[in-house]
PDB file of C-alpha atoms in Angstrom:
ATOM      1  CA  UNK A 256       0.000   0.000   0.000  1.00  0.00           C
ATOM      2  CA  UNK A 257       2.643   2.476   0.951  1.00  0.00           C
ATOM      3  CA  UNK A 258       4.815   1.650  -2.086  1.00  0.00           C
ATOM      4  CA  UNK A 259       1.330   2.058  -4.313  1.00  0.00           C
ATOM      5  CA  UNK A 260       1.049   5.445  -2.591  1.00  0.00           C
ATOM      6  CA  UNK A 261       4.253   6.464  -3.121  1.00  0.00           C
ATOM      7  CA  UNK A 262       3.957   6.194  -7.139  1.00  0.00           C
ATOM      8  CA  UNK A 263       0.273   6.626  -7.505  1.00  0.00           C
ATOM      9  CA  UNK A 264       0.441   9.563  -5.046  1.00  0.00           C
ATOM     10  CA  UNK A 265      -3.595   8.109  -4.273  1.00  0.00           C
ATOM     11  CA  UNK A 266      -4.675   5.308  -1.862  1.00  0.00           C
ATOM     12  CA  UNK A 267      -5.856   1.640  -4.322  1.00  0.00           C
ATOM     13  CA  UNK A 268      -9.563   2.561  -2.821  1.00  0.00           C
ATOM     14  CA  UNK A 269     -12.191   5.393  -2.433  1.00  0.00           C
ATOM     15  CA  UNK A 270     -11.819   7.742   0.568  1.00  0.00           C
ATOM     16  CA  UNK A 271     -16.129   5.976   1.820  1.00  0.00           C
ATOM     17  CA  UNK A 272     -14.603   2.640   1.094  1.00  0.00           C
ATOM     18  CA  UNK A 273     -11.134   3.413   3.239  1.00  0.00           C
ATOM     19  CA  UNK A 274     -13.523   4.874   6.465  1.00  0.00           C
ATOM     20  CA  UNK A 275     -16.221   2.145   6.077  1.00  0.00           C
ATOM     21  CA  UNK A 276     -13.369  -0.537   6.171  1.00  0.00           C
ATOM     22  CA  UNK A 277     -11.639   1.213   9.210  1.00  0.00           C
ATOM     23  CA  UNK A 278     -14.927   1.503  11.162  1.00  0.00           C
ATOM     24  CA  UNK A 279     -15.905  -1.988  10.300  1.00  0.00           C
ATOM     25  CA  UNK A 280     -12.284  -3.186  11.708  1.00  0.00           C
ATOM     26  CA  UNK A 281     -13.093  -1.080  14.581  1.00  0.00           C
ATOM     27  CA  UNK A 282     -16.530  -2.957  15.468  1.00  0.00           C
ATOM     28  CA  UNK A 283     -14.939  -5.991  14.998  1.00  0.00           C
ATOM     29  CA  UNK A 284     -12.461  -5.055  17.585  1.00  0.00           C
ATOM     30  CA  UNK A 285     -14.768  -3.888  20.119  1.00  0.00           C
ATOM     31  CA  UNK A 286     -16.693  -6.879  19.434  1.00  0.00           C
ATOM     32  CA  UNK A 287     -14.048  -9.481  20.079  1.00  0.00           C
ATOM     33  CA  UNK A 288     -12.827  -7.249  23.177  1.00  0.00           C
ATOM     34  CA  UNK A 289     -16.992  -7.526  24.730  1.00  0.00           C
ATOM     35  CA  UNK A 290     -17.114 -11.146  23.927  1.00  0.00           C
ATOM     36  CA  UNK A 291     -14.052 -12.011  25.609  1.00  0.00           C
ATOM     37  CA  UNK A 292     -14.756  -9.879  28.761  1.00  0.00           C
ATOM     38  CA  UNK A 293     -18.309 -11.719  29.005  1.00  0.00           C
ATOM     39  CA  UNK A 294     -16.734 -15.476  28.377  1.00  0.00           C
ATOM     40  CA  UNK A 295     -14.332 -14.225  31.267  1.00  0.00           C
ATOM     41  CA  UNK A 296     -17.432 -12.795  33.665  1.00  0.00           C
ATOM     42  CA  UNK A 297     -19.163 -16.032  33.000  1.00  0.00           C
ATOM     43  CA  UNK A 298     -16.234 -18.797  33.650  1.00  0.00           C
ATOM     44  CA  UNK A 299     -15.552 -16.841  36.341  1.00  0.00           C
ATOM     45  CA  UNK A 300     -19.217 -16.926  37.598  1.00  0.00           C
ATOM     46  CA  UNK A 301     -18.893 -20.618  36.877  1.00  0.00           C
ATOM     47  CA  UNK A 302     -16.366 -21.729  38.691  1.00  0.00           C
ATOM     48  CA  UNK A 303     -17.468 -19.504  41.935  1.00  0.00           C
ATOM     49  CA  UNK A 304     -20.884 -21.602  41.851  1.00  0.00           C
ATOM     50  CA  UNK A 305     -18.592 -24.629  41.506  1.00  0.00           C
ATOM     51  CA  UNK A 306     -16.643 -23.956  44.257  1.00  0.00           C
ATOM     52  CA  UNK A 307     -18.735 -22.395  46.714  1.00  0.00           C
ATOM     53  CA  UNK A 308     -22.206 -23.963  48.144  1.00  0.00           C
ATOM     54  CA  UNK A 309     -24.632 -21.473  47.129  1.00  0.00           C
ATOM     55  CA  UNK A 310     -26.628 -22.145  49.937  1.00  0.00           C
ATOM     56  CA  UNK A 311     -23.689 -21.397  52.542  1.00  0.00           C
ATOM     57  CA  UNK A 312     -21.551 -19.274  51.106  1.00  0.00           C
ATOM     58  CA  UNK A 313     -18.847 -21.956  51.971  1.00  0.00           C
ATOM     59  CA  UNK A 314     -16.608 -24.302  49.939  1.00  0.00           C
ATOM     60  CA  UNK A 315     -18.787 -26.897  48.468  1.00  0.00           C
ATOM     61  CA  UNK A 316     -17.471 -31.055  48.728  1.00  0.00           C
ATOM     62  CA  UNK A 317     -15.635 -30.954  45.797  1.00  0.00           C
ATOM     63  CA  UNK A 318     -13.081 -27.971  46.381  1.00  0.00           C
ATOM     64  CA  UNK A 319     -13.211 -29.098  49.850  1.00  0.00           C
ATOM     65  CA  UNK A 320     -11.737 -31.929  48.998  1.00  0.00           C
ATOM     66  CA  UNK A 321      -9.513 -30.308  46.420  1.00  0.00           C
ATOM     67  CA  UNK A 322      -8.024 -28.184  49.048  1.00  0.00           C
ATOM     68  CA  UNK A 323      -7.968 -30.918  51.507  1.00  0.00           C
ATOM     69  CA  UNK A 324      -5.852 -33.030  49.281  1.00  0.00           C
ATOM     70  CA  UNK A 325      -3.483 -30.147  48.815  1.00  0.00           C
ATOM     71  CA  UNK A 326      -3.154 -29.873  52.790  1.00  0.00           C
ATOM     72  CA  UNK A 327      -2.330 -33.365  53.371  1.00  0.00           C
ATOM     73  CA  UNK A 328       0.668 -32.898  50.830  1.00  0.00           C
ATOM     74  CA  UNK A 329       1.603 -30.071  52.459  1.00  0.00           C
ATOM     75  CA  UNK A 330       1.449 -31.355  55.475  1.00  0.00           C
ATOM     76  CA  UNK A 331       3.564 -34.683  54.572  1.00  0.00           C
ATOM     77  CA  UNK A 332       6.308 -32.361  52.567  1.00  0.00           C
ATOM     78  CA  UNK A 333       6.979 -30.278  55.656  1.00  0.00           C
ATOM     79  CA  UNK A 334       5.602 -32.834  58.351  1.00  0.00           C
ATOM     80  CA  UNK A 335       3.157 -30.939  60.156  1.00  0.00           C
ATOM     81  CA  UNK A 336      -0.062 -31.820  61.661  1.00  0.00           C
ATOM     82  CA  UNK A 337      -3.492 -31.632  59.802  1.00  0.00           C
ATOM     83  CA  UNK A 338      -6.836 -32.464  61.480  1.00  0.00           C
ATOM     84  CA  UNK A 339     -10.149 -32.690  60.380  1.00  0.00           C
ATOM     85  CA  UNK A 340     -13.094 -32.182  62.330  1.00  0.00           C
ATOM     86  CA  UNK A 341     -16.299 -33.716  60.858  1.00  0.00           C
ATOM     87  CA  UNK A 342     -19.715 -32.206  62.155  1.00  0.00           C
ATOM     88  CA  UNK A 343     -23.700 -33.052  61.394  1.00  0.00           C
ATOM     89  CA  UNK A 344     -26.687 -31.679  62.492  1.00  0.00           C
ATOM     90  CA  UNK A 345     -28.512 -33.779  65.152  1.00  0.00           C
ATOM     91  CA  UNK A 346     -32.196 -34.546  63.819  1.00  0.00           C
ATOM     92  CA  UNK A 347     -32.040 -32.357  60.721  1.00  0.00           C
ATOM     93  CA  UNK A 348     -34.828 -33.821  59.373  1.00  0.00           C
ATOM     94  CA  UNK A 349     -37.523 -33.179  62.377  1.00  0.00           C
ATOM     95  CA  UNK A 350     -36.526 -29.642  61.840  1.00  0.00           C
ATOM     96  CA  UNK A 351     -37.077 -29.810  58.102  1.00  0.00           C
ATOM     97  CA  UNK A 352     -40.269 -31.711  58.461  1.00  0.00           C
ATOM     98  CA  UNK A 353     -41.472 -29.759  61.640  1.00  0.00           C
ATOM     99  CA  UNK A 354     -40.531 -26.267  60.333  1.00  0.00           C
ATOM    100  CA  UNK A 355     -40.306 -26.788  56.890  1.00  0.00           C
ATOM    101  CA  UNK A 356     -37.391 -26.330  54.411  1.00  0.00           C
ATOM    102  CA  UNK A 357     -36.637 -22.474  54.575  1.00  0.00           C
ATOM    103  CA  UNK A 358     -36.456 -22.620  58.370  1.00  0.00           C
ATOM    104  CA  UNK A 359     -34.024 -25.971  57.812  1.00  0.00           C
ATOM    105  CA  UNK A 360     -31.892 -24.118  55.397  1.00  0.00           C
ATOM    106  CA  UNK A 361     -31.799 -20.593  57.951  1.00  0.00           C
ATOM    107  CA  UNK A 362     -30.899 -23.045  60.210  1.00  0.00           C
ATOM    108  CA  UNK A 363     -27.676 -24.161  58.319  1.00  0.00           C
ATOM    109  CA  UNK A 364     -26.774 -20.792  57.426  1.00  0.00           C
ATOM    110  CA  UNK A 365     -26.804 -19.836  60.914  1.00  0.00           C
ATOM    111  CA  UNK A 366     -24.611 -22.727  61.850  1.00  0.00           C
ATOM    112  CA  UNK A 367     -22.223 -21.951  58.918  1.00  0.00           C
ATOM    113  CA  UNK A 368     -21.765 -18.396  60.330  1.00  0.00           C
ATOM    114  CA  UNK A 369     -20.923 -19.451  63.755  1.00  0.00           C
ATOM    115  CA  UNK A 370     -18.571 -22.589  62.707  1.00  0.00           C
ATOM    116  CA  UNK A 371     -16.997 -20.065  60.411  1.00  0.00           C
ATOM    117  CA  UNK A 372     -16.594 -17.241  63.480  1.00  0.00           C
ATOM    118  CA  UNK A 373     -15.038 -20.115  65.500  1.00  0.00           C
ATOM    119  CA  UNK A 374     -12.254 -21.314  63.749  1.00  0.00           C
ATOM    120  CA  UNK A 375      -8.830 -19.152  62.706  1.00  0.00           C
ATOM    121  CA  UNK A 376      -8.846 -17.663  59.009  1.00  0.00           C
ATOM    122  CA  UNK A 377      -6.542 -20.183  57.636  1.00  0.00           C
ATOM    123  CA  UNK A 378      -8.822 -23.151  58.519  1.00  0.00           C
ATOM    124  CA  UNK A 379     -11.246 -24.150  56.164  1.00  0.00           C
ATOM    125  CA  UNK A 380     -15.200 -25.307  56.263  1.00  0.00           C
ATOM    126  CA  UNK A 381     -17.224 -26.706  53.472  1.00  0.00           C
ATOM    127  CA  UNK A 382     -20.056 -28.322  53.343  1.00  0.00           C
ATOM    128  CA  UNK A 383     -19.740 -32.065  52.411  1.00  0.00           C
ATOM    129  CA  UNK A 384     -23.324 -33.403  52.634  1.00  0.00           C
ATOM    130  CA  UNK A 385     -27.206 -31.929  53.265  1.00  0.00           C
ATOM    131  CA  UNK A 386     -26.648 -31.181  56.484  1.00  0.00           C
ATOM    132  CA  UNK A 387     -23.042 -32.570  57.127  1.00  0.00           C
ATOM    133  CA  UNK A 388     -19.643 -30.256  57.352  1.00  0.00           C
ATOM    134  CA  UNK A 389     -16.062 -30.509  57.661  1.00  0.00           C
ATOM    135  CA  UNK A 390     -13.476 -27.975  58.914  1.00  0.00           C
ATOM    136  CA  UNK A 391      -9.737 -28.667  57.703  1.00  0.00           C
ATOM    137  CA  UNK A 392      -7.434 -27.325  60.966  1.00  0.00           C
ATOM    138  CA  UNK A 393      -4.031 -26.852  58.875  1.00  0.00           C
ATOM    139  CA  UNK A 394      -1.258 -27.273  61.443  1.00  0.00           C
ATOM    140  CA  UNK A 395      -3.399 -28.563  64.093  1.00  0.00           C
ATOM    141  CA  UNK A 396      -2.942 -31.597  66.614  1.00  0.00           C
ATOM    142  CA  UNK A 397      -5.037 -33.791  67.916  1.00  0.00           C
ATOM    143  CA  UNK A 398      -5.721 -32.128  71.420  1.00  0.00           C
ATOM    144  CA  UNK A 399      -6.598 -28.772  69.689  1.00  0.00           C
ATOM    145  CA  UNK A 400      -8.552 -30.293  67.475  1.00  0.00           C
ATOM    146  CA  UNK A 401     -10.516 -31.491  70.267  1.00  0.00           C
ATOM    147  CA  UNK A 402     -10.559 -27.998  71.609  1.00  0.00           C
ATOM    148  CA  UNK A 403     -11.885 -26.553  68.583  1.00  0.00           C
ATOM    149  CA  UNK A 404     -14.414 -29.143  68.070  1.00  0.00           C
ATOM    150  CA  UNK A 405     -15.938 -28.326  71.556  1.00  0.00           C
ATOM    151  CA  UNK A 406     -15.714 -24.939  71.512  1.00  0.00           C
ATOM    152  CA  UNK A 407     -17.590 -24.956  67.754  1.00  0.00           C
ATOM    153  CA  UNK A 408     -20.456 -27.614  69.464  1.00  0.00           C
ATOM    154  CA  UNK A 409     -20.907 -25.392  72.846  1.00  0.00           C
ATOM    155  CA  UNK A 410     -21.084 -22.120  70.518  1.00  0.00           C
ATOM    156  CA  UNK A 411     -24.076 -23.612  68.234  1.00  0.00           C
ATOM    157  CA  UNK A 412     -25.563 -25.636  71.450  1.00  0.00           C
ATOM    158  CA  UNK A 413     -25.848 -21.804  73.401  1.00  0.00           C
ATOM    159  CA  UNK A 414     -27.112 -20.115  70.519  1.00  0.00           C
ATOM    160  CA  UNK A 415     -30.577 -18.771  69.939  1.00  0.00           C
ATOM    161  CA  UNK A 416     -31.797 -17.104  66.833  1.00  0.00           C
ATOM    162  CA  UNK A 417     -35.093 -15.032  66.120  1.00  0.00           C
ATOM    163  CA  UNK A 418     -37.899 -17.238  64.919  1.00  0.00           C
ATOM    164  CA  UNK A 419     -35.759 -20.505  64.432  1.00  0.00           C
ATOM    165  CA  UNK A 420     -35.307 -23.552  66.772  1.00  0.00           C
ATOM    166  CA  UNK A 421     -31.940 -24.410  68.337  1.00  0.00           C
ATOM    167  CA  UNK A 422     -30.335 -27.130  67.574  1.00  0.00           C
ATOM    168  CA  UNK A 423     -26.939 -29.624  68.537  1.00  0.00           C
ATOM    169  CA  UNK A 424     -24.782 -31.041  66.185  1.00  0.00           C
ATOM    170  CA  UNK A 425     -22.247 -33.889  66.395  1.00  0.00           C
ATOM    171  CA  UNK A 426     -18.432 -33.701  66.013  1.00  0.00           C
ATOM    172  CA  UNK A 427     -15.758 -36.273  65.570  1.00  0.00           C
TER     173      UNK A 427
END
């Protein structure tokens, strides 16, 4: 083009033709740029839901277990402890079946909230089951395990909420 330029001392197309073709390029561009921010917005949105129990807010059973398999690793690389403390919710079911499903799931959320409040920030909870849970302790023994375990089932045991019914759960 430049050398055509050069000799013809014109451009090989109309002036319309030239703008048309730059603004078409342009559309194209902005285009590609739009579509690539929304597939990234989307897989993004994707993977949260995968990750995360939508109902909790916490990790759901399979990045739980994708994070607990990169703990135990790390944990036999640098031999340190690990625990894990396992939790359900006693009689889950009478509550769903006395109070109905929305007052079930409240009730989960609550106990989410206060497991969550309970443990340090570098432990992790996720939900593995309906109404079953599992909190990773990272560089944790056994007797503080036991410790946190208590402290989690005494918090939810003492705890009252507006409107809902209290409830124990189990820990091992």
């Amino acid at each position: 083009t430049g050398y055509y330029y050069y000799t013809n001392k014109k451009l090989p197309w109309d002036t319309e033709e030239f703008i048309f073709s730059i603004l078409v390029f342009s559309l194209i561009c902005i285009m590609t740029i739009a579509y690539e921010k929304s597939n990234t917005f989307l897989l993004d949105k994707l993977k949260k839901k995968a990750e995360y129990d939508e109902l909790t807010g916490i990790f759901s059973r399979r990045a739980f277990f994708d994070v607990l398999k990169y703990e135990c690793e790390r944990a036999q690389r640098y031999d340190t402890t690990l625990s894990i403390v396992l939790m359900d919710v006693d009689h889950f079911k009478k509550i769903n079946d006395t109070y109905g499903h929305h007052t079930g799931d409240e009730v989960l959320r609550n106990i989410t909230r206060l497991c969550v409040k309970s443990l340090r920030k570098s432990d992790i909870v996720g939900r593995v089951g309906g109404e079953e849970f599992a909190c990773l302790l990272p560089e944790t023994g056994l007797a503080s395990a036991r410790h946190v375990a208590e402290k989690i089932r005494r918090v939810i045991a003492e705890s009252r909420f507006d409107d809902l019914p209290g409830c124990t759960i189990s820990l091992g």
